[in-house]
Amino acid sequence: MSLIELYLRKPNVYFYGKVQEPQEAEYLIVGCPYDSTVSRRPGTRFGPFAIRWASLEIESFSLRKLEDFEDIKVADLGDLIPTYSSIEDYLNRLERVLSEIKREYSKARVFVIGGEHTVSYACIKALDKSTGVIIFDAHMDLRQEYPYGNPWTHATVSRRICEYLGPEAVLLVGVRAFCKEEYEYARGHKINFISALSIKKNPADSLKNILEWLSSQKYCYLSIDMDVIDPSQAPGVSTPEPEGITVSTLLDLLYNISEYKEIFRGFDLVEVSPPYDPSEITSSAAAKIIMEVMTYFSAKN
């Protein structure tokens, strides 16, 4: 039995209702219903289901791309079965499953739906180590430990990624919430970051900086933490922070970033917490973002 068969369970609801054979797909979806280290508002383990459910009611035609998501072949492989031991075990399991998916379906790209942001580390480890990472997030997530004594949490994931790939391979976009330790680490290690304030004040310059960074990368991975969006538009996240960017701003940036779509090797969207999203606007926004990203970055388009 393969790891895919052993550790992935079929979803109760398929993303956008698409039931596609993975051999024919351009994108493969894997859900990670996991949130063992969420420190403030747990519930991201329900994110994959809520986003899939919301996707059933989202219109498929992209206004920016003028292409239809309906025409893109997407296979939903289901959810990674949670472990009840340590987060290290879960990350190891996810990395192994994603590595097998990459071997089995080498022409497709995986889009992981979280779940807490820590899962991004395993997603990146399953790829070529020459891959850069662009992370849209309200937080830097560069703490050494959080809480004290725990190096593997949603608040340390970007630091672990920097240690694995090297700080020059990471670009943080939309950040606006960090402690002094994180700021000093970012400056001391010359980590590239673009704040939400910079995007609001100088959107053209911010986009130019992102594109210049992308031009230096051989491959790239895209990670979207939904708390990058202002809580007025995405309240259902684990750690909301004021002064975020809008959904429209995020989609504008992603649309322009897709100029480099050939170098992108994988994607994730994380940190939707449905218990704090009674109106379902966060899960609906997340579903829309996933559909738009797949449309922008499709080889078909």
Short mmCIF file of C-alpha atoms in Angstrom, two decimals:
data_model
loop_
_atom_site.label_atom_id
_atom_site.label_comp_id
_atom_site.label_asym_id
_atom_site.label_seq_id
_atom_site.Cartn_x
_atom_site.Cartn_y
_atom_site.Cartn_z
CA MET A 1 0.00 0.00 0.00
CA SER A 2 1.32 3.43 -0.93
CA LEU A 3 1.68 6.30 1.53
CA ILE A 4 -0.98 8.16 -0.44
CA GLU A 5 -3.47 5.33 0.13
CA LEU A 6 -2.36 4.85 3.73
CA TYR A 7 -2.40 8.42 4.99
CA LEU A 8 -4.89 10.33 2.81
CA ARG A 9 -8.63 10.01 3.39
CA LYS A 10 -11.18 11.08 0.81
CA PRO A 11 -12.84 14.44 1.53
CA ASN A 12 -16.48 14.69 2.54
CA VAL A 13 -16.78 17.53 0.02
CA TYR A 14 -14.55 17.89 -3.03
CA PHE A 15 -13.11 21.32 -3.79
CA TYR A 16 -15.52 23.02 -6.22
CA GLY A 17 -17.17 19.62 -6.55
CA LYS A 18 -14.39 18.50 -8.89
CA VAL A 19 -13.91 14.73 -9.04
CA GLN A 20 -10.94 14.29 -11.34
CA GLU A 21 -8.43 11.49 -11.85
CA PRO A 22 -5.06 12.67 -10.48
CA GLN A 23 -3.21 11.34 -13.53
CA GLU A 24 -5.01 13.93 -15.66
CA ALA A 25 -4.83 16.87 -13.25
CA GLU A 26 -2.76 20.03 -13.40
CA TYR A 27 -3.29 20.68 -9.68
CA LEU A 28 -3.64 18.24 -6.79
CA ILE A 29 -5.30 19.37 -3.56
CA VAL A 30 -4.26 17.99 -0.17
CA GLY A 31 -5.98 19.10 3.02
CA CYS A 32 -4.17 19.33 6.36
CA PRO A 33 -6.82 19.48 9.13
CA TYR A 34 -4.29 20.13 11.87
CA ASP A 35 -3.83 22.84 14.53
CA SER A 36 -1.96 21.45 17.51
CA THR A 37 0.17 24.57 18.13
CA VAL A 38 -2.37 27.34 17.55
CA SER A 39 -1.91 29.60 20.55
CA ARG A 40 -4.90 31.93 20.52
CA ARG A 41 -7.99 30.82 18.59
CA PRO A 42 -7.91 27.11 17.71
CA GLY A 43 -10.03 25.74 14.92
CA THR A 44 -7.89 25.73 11.78
CA ARG A 45 -8.25 21.96 11.70
CA PHE A 46 -11.75 22.66 10.35
CA GLY A 47 -10.34 24.93 7.63
CA PRO A 48 -10.02 22.42 4.77
CA PHE A 49 -13.66 21.35 5.03
CA ALA A 50 -14.96 24.92 5.37
CA ILE A 51 -12.98 26.11 2.36
CA ARG A 52 -14.11 23.17 0.24
CA TRP A 53 -17.71 23.80 1.28
CA ALA A 54 -17.44 27.50 0.43
CA SER A 55 -15.92 26.70 -2.97
CA LEU A 56 -19.17 25.08 -4.08
CA GLU A 57 -20.84 28.51 -4.24
CA ILE A 58 -18.00 30.60 -5.73
CA GLU A 59 -18.31 31.70 -9.36
CA SER A 60 -15.51 30.28 -11.47
CA PHE A 61 -14.76 32.99 -14.05
CA SER A 62 -11.70 35.13 -13.29
CA LEU A 63 -12.24 38.83 -13.90
CA ARG A 64 -8.51 39.57 -13.95
CA LYS A 65 -7.41 36.63 -16.11
CA LEU A 66 -10.61 36.36 -18.20
CA GLU A 67 -10.33 32.59 -17.95
CA ASP A 68 -12.59 30.02 -16.29
CA PHE A 69 -11.46 27.89 -13.35
CA GLU A 70 -14.03 25.38 -14.58
CA ASP A 71 -11.67 24.50 -17.45
CA ILE A 72 -8.70 23.68 -15.20
CA LYS A 73 -8.17 20.05 -14.23
CA VAL A 74 -7.99 19.76 -10.44
CA ALA A 75 -7.98 16.54 -8.41
CA ASP A 76 -8.79 16.66 -4.70
CA LEU A 77 -6.80 13.87 -3.05
CA GLY A 78 -8.39 14.41 0.37
CA ASP A 79 -6.97 15.07 3.82
CA LEU A 80 -3.82 13.91 5.57
CA ILE A 81 -4.92 11.85 8.55
CA PRO A 82 -3.79 13.63 11.75
CA THR A 83 -1.28 12.06 14.09
CA TYR A 84 -1.83 12.19 17.83
CA SER A 85 1.82 12.24 18.84
CA SER A 86 4.03 15.23 18.04
CA ILE A 87 3.92 17.92 15.40
CA GLU A 88 7.32 16.71 14.20
CA ASP A 89 5.69 13.35 13.41
CA TYR A 90 2.88 15.06 11.51
CA LEU A 91 5.30 17.18 9.49
CA ASN A 92 7.38 14.13 8.69
CA ARG A 93 4.29 12.25 7.53
CA LEU A 94 3.20 15.19 5.36
CA GLU A 95 6.64 15.52 3.79
CA ARG A 96 6.73 11.81 2.95
CA VAL A 97 3.25 11.86 1.41
CA LEU A 98 3.98 14.99 -0.65
CA SER A 99 7.26 13.50 -1.84
CA GLU A 100 5.42 10.40 -3.01
CA ILE A 101 2.79 12.53 -4.75
CA LYS A 102 5.58 14.42 -6.52
CA ARG A 103 7.10 11.13 -7.74
CA GLU A 104 3.75 9.61 -8.73
CA TYR A 105 2.27 12.68 -10.43
CA SER A 106 5.31 14.65 -11.53
CA LYS A 107 3.44 16.86 -14.01
CA ALA A 108 1.01 18.22 -11.41
CA ARG A 109 1.53 20.83 -8.70
CA VAL A 110 0.16 20.40 -5.19
CA PHE A 111 -1.99 22.98 -3.42
CA VAL A 112 -2.14 22.29 0.32
CA ILE A 113 -5.07 23.66 2.34
CA GLY A 114 -4.50 24.10 6.09
CA GLY A 115 -4.63 23.87 8.88
CA GLU A 116 -2.04 25.81 10.82
CA HIS A 117 0.90 27.51 9.12
CA THR A 118 3.48 25.09 10.47
CA VAL A 119 2.54 22.61 7.72
CA SER A 120 4.28 24.85 5.16
CA TYR A 121 7.65 23.62 6.41
CA ALA A 122 6.90 20.05 5.34
CA CYS A 123 5.52 21.25 2.00
CA ILE A 124 8.79 23.03 1.28
CA LYS A 125 10.98 20.13 2.43
CA ALA A 126 9.24 17.92 -0.12
CA LEU A 127 10.54 20.17 -2.92
CA ASP A 128 13.95 20.87 -4.42
CA LYS A 129 16.13 22.72 -1.89
CA SER A 130 16.89 25.39 -4.49
CA THR A 131 13.28 26.59 -4.15
CA GLY A 132 12.63 30.09 -2.82
CA VAL A 133 9.54 30.89 -0.77
CA ILE A 134 7.23 33.89 -0.88
CA ILE A 135 5.04 34.06 2.22
CA PHE A 136 2.02 36.35 2.55
CA ASP A 137 1.46 36.73 6.29
CA ALA A 138 0.57 39.33 8.91
CA HIS A 139 3.32 37.91 11.12
CA MET A 140 7.00 37.33 10.55
CA ASP A 141 6.85 33.98 12.40
CA LEU A 142 10.58 34.30 13.10
CA ARG A 143 10.64 33.49 16.81
CA GLN A 144 13.17 30.93 17.95
CA GLU A 145 10.63 29.33 20.30
CA TYR A 146 6.96 29.96 21.04
CA PRO A 147 5.88 29.32 23.68
CA TYR A 148 9.18 28.95 25.52
CA GLY A 149 10.83 25.62 24.81
CA ASN A 150 8.83 24.82 21.66
CA PRO A 151 10.68 25.41 18.36
CA TRP A 152 7.94 23.91 16.15
CA THR A 153 4.86 26.15 16.12
CA HIS A 154 2.92 28.49 13.85
CA ALA A 155 4.98 31.39 15.30
CA THR A 156 8.36 29.85 14.40
CA VAL A 157 7.68 28.36 10.97
CA SER A 158 9.34 31.09 8.89
CA ARG A 159 12.47 30.89 11.03
CA ARG A 160 12.68 27.13 10.52
CA ILE A 161 12.24 27.70 6.77
CA CYS A 162 15.01 30.34 6.79
CA GLU A 163 17.31 27.94 8.62
CA TYR A 164 16.57 25.20 6.08
CA LEU A 165 16.75 27.19 2.82
CA GLY A 166 18.82 30.19 3.88
CA PRO A 167 17.38 33.64 4.65
CA GLU A 168 18.01 34.95 1.13
CA ALA A 169 15.52 32.38 -0.20
CA VAL A 170 12.59 33.79 1.79
CA LEU A 171 10.41 36.83 1.06
CA LEU A 172 7.78 37.92 3.60
CA VAL A 173 4.93 40.06 2.24
CA GLY A 174 2.21 41.93 4.11
CA VAL A 175 3.83 41.66 7.54
CA ARG A 176 2.75 44.05 10.27
CA ALA A 177 2.94 42.10 13.54
CA PHE A 178 6.21 40.99 15.10
CA CYS A 179 8.25 41.28 18.27
CA LYS A 180 11.65 42.93 18.68
CA GLU A 181 13.41 39.55 18.50
CA GLU A 182 11.86 38.84 15.10
CA TYR A 183 12.62 42.30 13.72
CA GLU A 184 16.26 42.09 14.80
CA TYR A 185 16.57 38.57 13.38
CA ALA A 186 15.13 39.71 10.05
CA ARG A 187 17.45 42.72 9.83
CA GLY A 188 20.48 40.83 11.09
CA HIS A 189 20.02 37.98 8.60
CA LYS A 190 19.01 40.29 5.74
CA ILE A 191 15.63 38.62 5.27
CA ASN A 192 13.60 40.36 2.60
CA PHE A 193 10.25 41.63 3.84
CA ILE A 194 7.60 44.05 2.60
CA SER A 195 5.21 45.40 5.21
CA ALA A 196 1.49 45.89 4.79
CA LEU A 197 2.10 49.60 5.34
CA SER A 198 4.56 49.70 2.43
CA ILE A 199 2.04 47.98 0.17
CA LYS A 200 -0.63 50.54 1.10
CA LYS A 201 1.66 53.55 0.66
CA ASN A 202 3.54 52.41 -2.44
CA PRO A 203 1.81 49.46 -4.14
CA ALA A 204 3.76 49.87 -7.39
CA ASP A 205 7.12 49.89 -5.61
CA SER A 206 6.10 46.91 -3.49
CA LEU A 207 5.16 44.91 -6.57
CA LYS A 208 8.42 45.93 -8.27
CA ASN A 209 10.40 44.65 -5.27
CA ILE A 210 8.51 41.34 -5.31
CA LEU A 211 9.11 40.85 -9.03
CA GLU A 212 12.81 41.71 -8.69
CA TRP A 213 13.15 39.11 -5.94
CA LEU A 214 11.31 36.52 -8.04
CA SER A 215 13.61 37.18 -10.99
CA SER A 216 16.53 35.90 -8.90
CA GLN A 217 14.87 32.58 -8.00
CA LYS A 218 15.29 29.28 -9.83
CA TYR A 219 12.08 27.85 -8.36
CA CYS A 220 9.50 29.27 -5.98
CA TYR A 221 6.82 28.18 -3.52
CA LEU A 222 3.83 30.32 -2.54
CA SER A 223 2.37 30.30 0.98
CA ILE A 224 -0.68 32.38 1.93
CA ASP A 225 -1.62 32.85 5.58
CA MET A 226 -5.13 34.28 5.55
CA ASP A 227 -4.32 36.67 8.39
CA VAL A 228 -2.40 38.76 5.84
CA ILE A 229 -5.86 40.10 4.98
CA ASP A 230 -7.42 42.73 7.22
CA PRO A 231 -9.80 41.27 9.84
CA SER A 232 -12.63 43.35 8.41
CA GLN A 233 -12.53 41.04 5.38
CA ALA A 234 -11.13 37.88 6.98
CA PRO A 235 -12.14 37.69 10.66
CA GLY A 236 -12.02 33.91 10.86
CA VAL A 237 -8.31 33.36 11.43
CA SER A 238 -6.25 32.19 14.40
CA THR A 239 -4.42 35.44 15.10
CA PRO A 240 -6.08 38.46 13.48
CA GLU A 241 -4.11 41.70 13.23
CA PRO A 242 -5.41 45.18 12.27
CA GLU A 243 -4.07 47.13 9.27
CA GLY A 244 -4.04 44.26 6.83
CA ILE A 245 -4.28 44.35 3.07
CA THR A 246 -7.56 43.72 1.25
CA VAL A 247 -8.56 40.63 -0.71
CA SER A 248 -8.44 42.73 -3.88
CA THR A 249 -4.90 43.92 -3.14
CA LEU A 250 -3.77 40.35 -2.51
CA LEU A 251 -5.33 39.14 -5.76
CA ASP A 252 -3.79 42.04 -7.69
CA LEU A 253 -0.35 41.10 -6.36
CA LEU A 254 -0.85 37.40 -7.08
CA TYR A 255 -2.06 38.14 -10.60
CA ASN A 256 1.08 40.16 -11.33
CA ILE A 257 3.33 37.61 -9.63
CA SER A 258 1.96 34.95 -11.99
CA GLU A 259 4.21 36.52 -14.64
CA TYR A 260 6.73 34.06 -13.15
CA LYS A 261 4.30 31.13 -13.00
CA GLU A 262 6.74 28.74 -14.69
CA ILE A 263 9.03 28.71 -11.65
CA PHE A 264 6.32 27.96 -9.06
CA ARG A 265 6.43 24.41 -7.75
CA GLY A 266 3.72 24.40 -5.09
CA PHE A 267 1.22 26.38 -3.07
CA ASP A 268 -0.55 26.47 0.27
CA LEU A 269 -3.25 28.50 1.99
CA VAL A 270 -3.50 28.23 5.76
CA GLU A 271 -4.92 29.53 9.04
CA VAL A 272 -8.65 29.77 8.30
CA SER A 273 -10.41 29.14 11.63
CA PRO A 274 -14.12 28.46 10.94
CA PRO A 275 -15.30 28.74 14.59
CA TYR A 276 -14.49 32.47 14.33
CA ASP A 277 -16.04 32.84 10.88
CA PRO A 278 -19.82 32.60 11.47
CA SER A 279 -20.63 34.55 8.31
CA GLU A 280 -18.27 32.30 6.27
CA ILE A 281 -16.67 35.31 4.56
CA THR A 282 -13.15 34.11 5.43
CA SER A 283 -13.63 30.61 4.03
CA SER A 284 -15.35 32.11 0.97
CA ALA A 285 -12.42 34.49 0.43
CA ALA A 286 -9.99 31.60 0.86
CA ALA A 287 -11.83 29.49 -1.71
CA LYS A 288 -11.87 32.41 -4.14
CA ILE A 289 -8.14 33.02 -3.65
CA ILE A 290 -7.32 29.36 -4.31
CA MET A 291 -9.41 29.34 -7.48
CA GLU A 292 -7.85 32.57 -8.70
CA VAL A 293 -4.30 31.39 -7.97
CA MET A 294 -4.89 28.16 -9.88
CA THR A 295 -6.27 30.17 -12.80
CA TYR A 296 -3.44 32.74 -12.80
CA PHE A 297 -0.69 30.13 -12.53
CA SER A 298 -2.17 27.54 -14.89
CA ALA A 299 0.06 26.38 -17.73
CA LYS A 300 -3.12 26.22 -19.80
CA ASN A 301 -3.47 30.01 -19.58
#
